[in-house]
C-alpha cells in the first residue's frame, strides 16, 4: 500500500488534546457573584412561599413582598444593585416602628394576644426582608437576608403542621447550601464590606463560568441529599416531649364544617362538602372489624324546637389507672355484645372541639393526658384541648344484641331517663299524629324505632342544599314542606317523633368511619363524613343506635394516587408532628425486633452456606487426590501469570489488546470500532518498546517523531487507514485492517526495547 505524504495540518480525534498553546479564556469573578445573589434570592423566595402556603398571611403582605422579590429579580437581570438609598431605608424603618403597635392591636390576625404578636412579628420580618431585598449591595446586607429567610422558615414551622412544609424545607435547604458554598468561594478575597460584584476570586467567564456554577449546583445538591438521612436519624433519635408554649398557643384550631357540640336546625344553610381530613383511624387486625362503625362524639339530650344541646351536662373527672391509661365506666349505657372487641388508634387533626371520638362502647383509652372528662351520656372530652394533632388508642366493645332480645325490652321508661330524654317543646300537632300513624300496630319500642327509621329513609330525600331562611318549626317544615334535608334533620325528626309517642331518645353527633386506605392501612375521615344519628333507650338493654338518613351519601373509595398521598400525610402527622417519647420507645422496639430477625436469618444463612460448602470441599479434596498432576500444573500456570503481571505489566496489557483485537476483527465487524481497537493495540506495542504518545499529540504528530523510515512508512499507512475508518466513515475489510496492523507491528517489533 502506498503511503501519502504526511499532511502538515493536525487532525485531532475526540478525546485527543489540542496542543496549540492557546491561552485560557479571560477570568472574571462577576459571574460567581451573580450566582451567589441568584441563589440567595431563591433561598429567600422559597422561605417566603413556604410561609405564605400556611394560609396565615394576609393578601397585602403577600402581594407587597412578592413585588419586592420581582423587583430584585429584575435588578439581577439588569445587573444593578439596590435601588433604595440609606436615607430612604432609615426613614421607612422608623415609620414601621411606629406602625408596629397599630399592627399588633388592630391589623394582625389572631384570637389571642400571642397569636397577634406572632403575626405582627412576621409582618415585621417581611418588611425588613423587603427593605433589604430592595437595598442590598454589601456583604452584611446579604447576611441579613439569609438570616431573615431562616426566621421565615421558623415562623412557617410554628404556623403549620401540614406535610407540604417538608417539601418546601428540602428546597430551602438546597438553595441555602448553594448560597453558603458560593459565599465560601467568594469570601477569601472579598474586602471587609465591599460589594460582591467589585473584586475577589477569579472564576472563568462564559463556558468556564457555567462549569463552575454547574459544579457548585451539583455540590449543593449532593450535600442536601446527604443531609436527608443524617437529619432523619437525628430527628428520630433526639429525645423530645410534647409541651412548650407555642405548642399549645401557636396554632389556631380549624373549624370543621358539619360537626358541632350543639346542633342548630335551619341555621346551617348550605353545607359545603369539605375534603379536609378530620382524623385517621387505624385498626389493629382486620379492617373489616371497623367497617360500618360510627365515631361517636357527643350525645345531645335537650331540644328547644330549633337547637339540640346538653343544658345540664354533668362532667365527671376520670383519673388514669396507670401511665396514660384510663379505665372507662359504662356512662354511655350503649347496648353491645361483650364478645366483640375493637382495638384501634385515632389520630385527630387540629379541631375546634375538645371531644374524643370513639367507635363502639369504649372500655379503655390510652392517651398522654393528666385526666379525662366524661358527661352523663358517655361523651369523652380532652381537658387540655391541644390544638395540634393528637393521638390516642381505644379498646371498645361493638355489635348489638339480636333483634328478638331487643323486642323483649319493656316499653316503660324509668323516671330518671324520661325526665331527661322525653322532654319536648311546643310542636306542630301533625308531628305526633304522623308518628302514631307510622308506628300503629307495633307493640314494642324497638319495632316502633325500626318502622320510623324505614319511613324516613324511604319518604324523604337527602340534600345538602338547604334554604337560607330558618322556619319557625324546622322539624315540621322538614316533615311536611321540604321533605328533604341533611342528616341532622333526619335524626332530629326521628328523635322528636319517637319522644312524641313516649320513646326516650337522644341525638348523637359524630362522624362516619370514612374511606379505607389500603396503602396507609387506616380509615381516612374527612369533613364531609360528619354525621348525626339517633340512640333509643330500651330498658334493661341500653341505648341502641338508629340511623334514619337514607344510604348512598357515602363517598367512594380512594384512588391509588390519592391513597399514597393520604398515606404520606398520615406518616407525617403520626411520625413527625405527633412524634414523642412514646413513639421513640415503639420505634426502638421495632428496630430491636427487626435486628433480632435479621440476626436469626443471618445465622441460618451462614449455617446453610457452611453445610453446602462442606460438601463442596469434600468433592474438591476427592478431585485433587485423583488429579494431582493437573492441579499442580494449574497452580504453576497461575503463579507464572501473576509473576508476569507484577514484573512485566506491559505484556499483560498487550495480551489484553490482542484479545480485544481478535474479538473486534471478526468478519462483519464495524470498521470504525475495529480500527479503534487496532489503533489501541498499536499504541500498546509501541509503549512496550518505550515509545509513548503524549496527551497533546495527534496521531500523525506522534507518527512523525518515530524517526526510523522503516517504521515510519507502515505506521503512517496504518494510521491513515485508522483515521479514514474512524473519522471518515470508510468501510474496510477486516483482512485489510489486519494486514496493515500486522505490517505496523512487525516494524515495531524490530525496534529494540528502551
XYZ file of N, CA, C and O in Angstrom, residues 503-586:
336
model
N -91.127 7.335 73.599
C -89.883 6.558 73.485
C -88.706 7.495 73.762
O -88.540 8.510 73.062
N -87.888 7.160 74.759
C -86.745 8.003 75.138
C -85.675 7.956 74.050
O -85.238 6.872 73.638
N -85.248 9.101 73.615
C -84.239 9.180 72.549
C -83.267 10.321 72.842
O -83.548 11.228 73.633
N -82.139 10.251 72.158
C -81.177 11.361 72.178
C -80.497 11.418 70.805
O -80.395 10.410 70.088
N -80.080 12.604 70.430
C -79.431 12.819 69.140
C -77.921 12.770 69.339
O -77.390 13.353 70.296
N -77.214 12.092 68.443
C -75.762 11.916 68.546
C -75.097 12.589 67.354
O -75.540 12.424 66.213
N -74.058 13.330 67.628
C -73.266 13.972 66.586
C -71.870 13.357 66.567
O -71.225 13.213 67.620
N -71.393 13.008 65.395
C -70.065 12.415 65.251
C -69.682 12.317 63.795
O -69.968 13.209 63.001
N -69.045 11.207 63.428
C -68.581 11.010 62.063
C -68.806 9.567 61.630
O -68.761 8.645 62.455
N -69.033 9.385 60.341
C -68.963 8.059 59.767
C -67.497 7.642 59.671
O -66.596 8.478 59.720
N -67.251 6.361 59.510
C -65.888 5.841 59.610
C -65.006 6.293 58.463
O -63.788 6.291 58.564
N -65.571 6.715 57.342
C -64.750 7.208 56.243
C -64.308 6.108 55.295
O -64.800 4.983 55.322
N -63.346 6.435 54.442
C -62.854 5.516 53.408
C -61.578 4.843 53.878
O -60.711 5.485 54.483
N -61.455 3.564 53.571
C -60.259 2.814 53.978
C -59.141 3.021 52.962
O -59.355 2.929 51.751
N -57.949 3.307 53.469
C -56.765 3.481 52.630
C -55.909 2.228 52.738
O -55.269 2.004 53.766
N -55.857 1.384 51.704
C -55.077 0.152 51.801
C -53.575 0.388 51.853
O -52.828 -0.497 52.259
N -53.123 1.577 51.436
C -51.694 1.879 51.485
C -51.273 2.213 52.916
O -50.336 1.639 53.468
N -51.978 3.169 53.519
C -51.670 3.537 54.900
C -52.301 2.628 55.926
O -52.003 2.732 57.118
N -53.221 1.744 55.474
C -53.930 0.796 56.350
C -54.673 1.534 57.461
O -54.620 1.159 58.638
N -55.373 2.604 57.075
C -56.153 3.374 58.033
C -57.415 3.889 57.349
O -57.500 3.937 56.115
N -58.411 4.245 58.159
C -59.626 4.867 57.661
C -59.433 6.382 57.692
O -59.090 6.949 58.740
N -59.657 7.029 56.550
C -59.483 8.477 56.442
C -60.848 9.128 56.604
O -61.742 8.939 55.780
N -61.014 9.881 57.681
C -62.282 10.546 57.985
C -62.142 12.016 57.618
O -61.266 12.710 58.132
N -63.020 12.490 56.730
C -62.955 13.866 56.247
C -64.157 14.667 56.741
O -65.065 14.118 57.363
N -64.138 15.954 56.433
C -65.203 16.824 56.902
C -66.565 16.392 56.426
O -67.562 16.504 57.147
N -66.659 15.887 55.176
C -67.970 15.501 54.666
C -68.479 14.200 55.282
O -69.584 13.775 54.993
N -67.689 13.544 56.134
C -68.154 12.357 56.862
C -68.860 12.713 58.167
O -69.290 11.805 58.903
N -68.968 14.022 58.488
C -69.708 14.425 59.687
C -71.135 13.900 59.601
O -71.775 13.956 58.547
N -71.671 13.409 60.729
C -72.946 12.706 60.671
C -73.696 12.847 61.991
O -73.092 13.053 63.045
N -75.015 12.744 61.906
C -75.891 12.733 63.085
C -76.810 11.527 62.993
O -77.269 11.176 61.904
N -77.083 10.900 64.134
C -77.995 9.768 64.191
C -78.715 9.769 65.532
O -78.574 10.713 66.317
N -79.478 8.732 65.798
C -80.338 8.684 66.986
C -79.983 7.465 67.824
O -79.645 6.401 67.288
N -80.045 7.628 69.145
C -79.949 6.492 70.064
C -81.262 6.387 70.834
O -81.753 7.383 71.384
N -81.820 5.183 70.872
C -83.114 4.906 71.515
C -82.874 4.056 72.757
O -82.130 3.071 72.717
N -83.523 4.441 73.873
C -83.331 3.710 75.127
C -84.336 2.565 75.234
O -85.553 2.757 75.103
N -83.780 1.349 75.447
C -84.596 0.169 75.699
C -84.247 -0.347 77.086
O -83.100 -0.726 77.344
N -85.192 -0.329 78.028
C -84.912 -0.729 79.415
C -84.263 -2.105 79.497
O -84.615 -3.034 78.756
N -83.288 -2.219 80.407
C -82.520 -3.439 80.681
C -81.663 -3.903 79.496
O -81.052 -4.962 79.567
N -81.643 -3.145 78.442
C -80.784 -3.444 77.292
C -79.763 -2.325 77.095
O -78.572 -2.565 76.960
N -80.232 -1.100 77.110
C -79.347 0.041 76.927
C -79.767 0.888 75.746
O -80.874 0.762 75.222
N -78.874 1.758 75.355
C -79.131 2.662 74.239
C -78.739 1.974 72.930
O -77.631 1.478 72.769
N -79.671 1.975 71.975
C -79.479 1.298 70.687
C -79.447 2.354 69.589
O -80.366 3.184 69.497
N -78.414 2.371 68.724
C -78.333 3.395 67.667
C -79.232 3.070 66.475
O -79.384 1.913 66.075
N -79.795 4.122 65.896
C -80.592 4.031 64.668
C -80.167 5.184 63.768
O -79.910 6.292 64.251
N -80.124 4.915 62.476
C -79.707 5.936 61.511
C -80.796 6.114 60.459
O -80.900 5.322 59.513
N -81.631 7.155 60.575
C -82.722 7.351 59.611
C -82.302 8.013 58.302
O -83.116 8.145 57.393
N -81.045 8.452 58.195
C -80.601 9.112 56.970
C -80.526 8.094 55.836
O -79.971 7.005 56.025
N -81.043 8.407 54.667
C -81.005 7.455 53.545
C -79.577 7.080 53.190
O -78.675 7.929 53.209
N -79.310 5.816 52.872
C -77.962 5.407 52.445
C -77.644 5.972 51.077
O -78.532 6.421 50.339
N -76.384 5.941 50.732
C -75.985 6.411 49.404
C -75.249 7.720 49.423
O -74.727 8.146 48.399
N -75.183 8.399 50.576
C -74.468 9.673 50.634
C -73.000 9.487 50.964
O -72.260 10.447 51.060
N -72.572 8.227 51.154
C -71.172 7.980 51.484
C -70.307 8.165 50.246
O -70.750 7.985 49.118
N -69.061 8.455 50.453
C -68.141 8.722 49.355
C -67.522 7.435 48.851
O -67.489 6.416 49.532
N -67.010 7.505 47.619
C -66.381 6.342 47.008
C -65.003 6.108 47.617
O -64.456 6.945 48.334
N -64.438 4.929 47.308
C -63.121 4.593 47.812
C -62.066 5.521 47.213
O -62.249 6.116 46.148
N -60.919 5.601 47.892
C -59.832 6.448 47.433
C -59.186 5.858 46.184
O -59.069 4.650 46.037
N -58.739 6.731 45.272
C -57.952 6.282 44.143
C -56.537 5.957 44.579
O -56.117 6.264 45.710
N -55.761 5.334 43.683
C -54.422 4.891 44.043
C -53.516 6.066 44.392
O -52.814 6.047 45.413
N -53.510 7.108 43.543
C -52.636 8.252 43.801
C -53.032 8.945 45.093
O -52.185 9.272 45.936
N -54.338 9.135 45.283
C -54.795 9.797 46.500
C -54.501 8.950 47.732
O -54.213 9.476 48.801
N -54.545 7.620 47.566
C -54.234 6.733 48.688
C -52.789 6.916 49.129
O -52.490 6.965 50.330
N -51.874 7.033 48.163
C -50.466 7.237 48.521
C -50.248 8.608 49.150
O -49.452 8.753 50.099
N -50.933 9.624 48.632
C -50.802 10.961 49.222
C -51.341 10.979 50.651
O -50.740 11.586 51.543
N -52.476 10.323 50.870
C -53.031 10.255 52.220
C -52.118 9.475 53.152
O -51.973 9.816 54.334
N -51.500 8.407 52.632
C -50.572 7.627 53.459
C -49.363 8.469 53.848
O -48.877 8.388 54.983
N -48.865 9.289 52.908
C -47.738 10.170 53.226
C -48.131 11.202 54.281
O -47.367 11.491 55.210
N -49.343 11.760 54.153
C -49.822 12.723 55.146
C -49.984 12.065 56.511
O -49.679 12.660 57.550
N -50.464 10.820 56.506
C -50.625 10.089 57.763
C -49.271 9.858 58.423
O -49.109 10.025 59.640
N -48.267 9.471 57.643
C -46.920 9.265 58.195
C -46.383 10.574 58.778
O -45.777 10.580 59.848
N -46.611 11.679 58.059
C -46.135 12.979 58.545
C -46.783 13.333 59.882
O -46.104 13.740 60.828
N -48.101 13.203 59.961
C -48.809 13.570 61.189
C -48.433 12.650 62.348
O -48.265 13.103 63.478
N -48.292 11.340 62.045
C -48.059 10.371 63.114
C -46.615 10.365 63.584
O -46.341 10.345 64.778
N -45.658 10.394 62.613
C -44.263 10.176 62.970
C -43.409 11.431 62.932
O -42.206 11.359 63.228
N -43.978 12.565 62.570
C -43.219 13.812 62.595
C -43.879 14.815 63.543
O -43.307 15.187 64.569
N -45.113 15.239 63.208
C -45.794 16.233 64.039
C -46.119 15.667 65.411
O -45.932 16.330 66.435
N -46.611 14.422 65.451
C -47.055 13.828 66.712
C -45.991 12.945 67.350
O -46.284 12.155 68.235
N -44.744 13.073 66.911
C -43.666 12.208 67.395
C -43.263 12.619 68.807
O -42.993 13.775 69.081
N -43.222 11.654 69.715
C -42.874 11.939 71.101
C -42.120 10.749 71.673
O -41.703 9.836 70.957
N -41.945 10.760 73.002
C -41.179 9.696 73.650
C -41.830 8.336 73.457
O -41.149 7.317 73.318
N -43.162 8.287 73.450
C -43.851 7.012 73.230
C -43.539 6.437 71.859
O -43.329 5.232 71.705
N -43.497 7.298 70.845
C -43.130 6.836 69.512
C -41.679 6.367 69.484
O -41.341 5.409 68.768
N -40.809 7.033 70.244
C -39.414 6.605 70.278
C -39.283 5.205 70.866
O -38.508 4.383 70.369
N -40.036 4.931 71.931
C -39.995 3.594 72.529
C -40.510 2.560 71.526
O -39.922 1.484 71.346
N -41.618 2.897 70.842
C -42.182 1.976 69.851
C -41.190 1.738 68.715
O -41.007 0.598 68.258
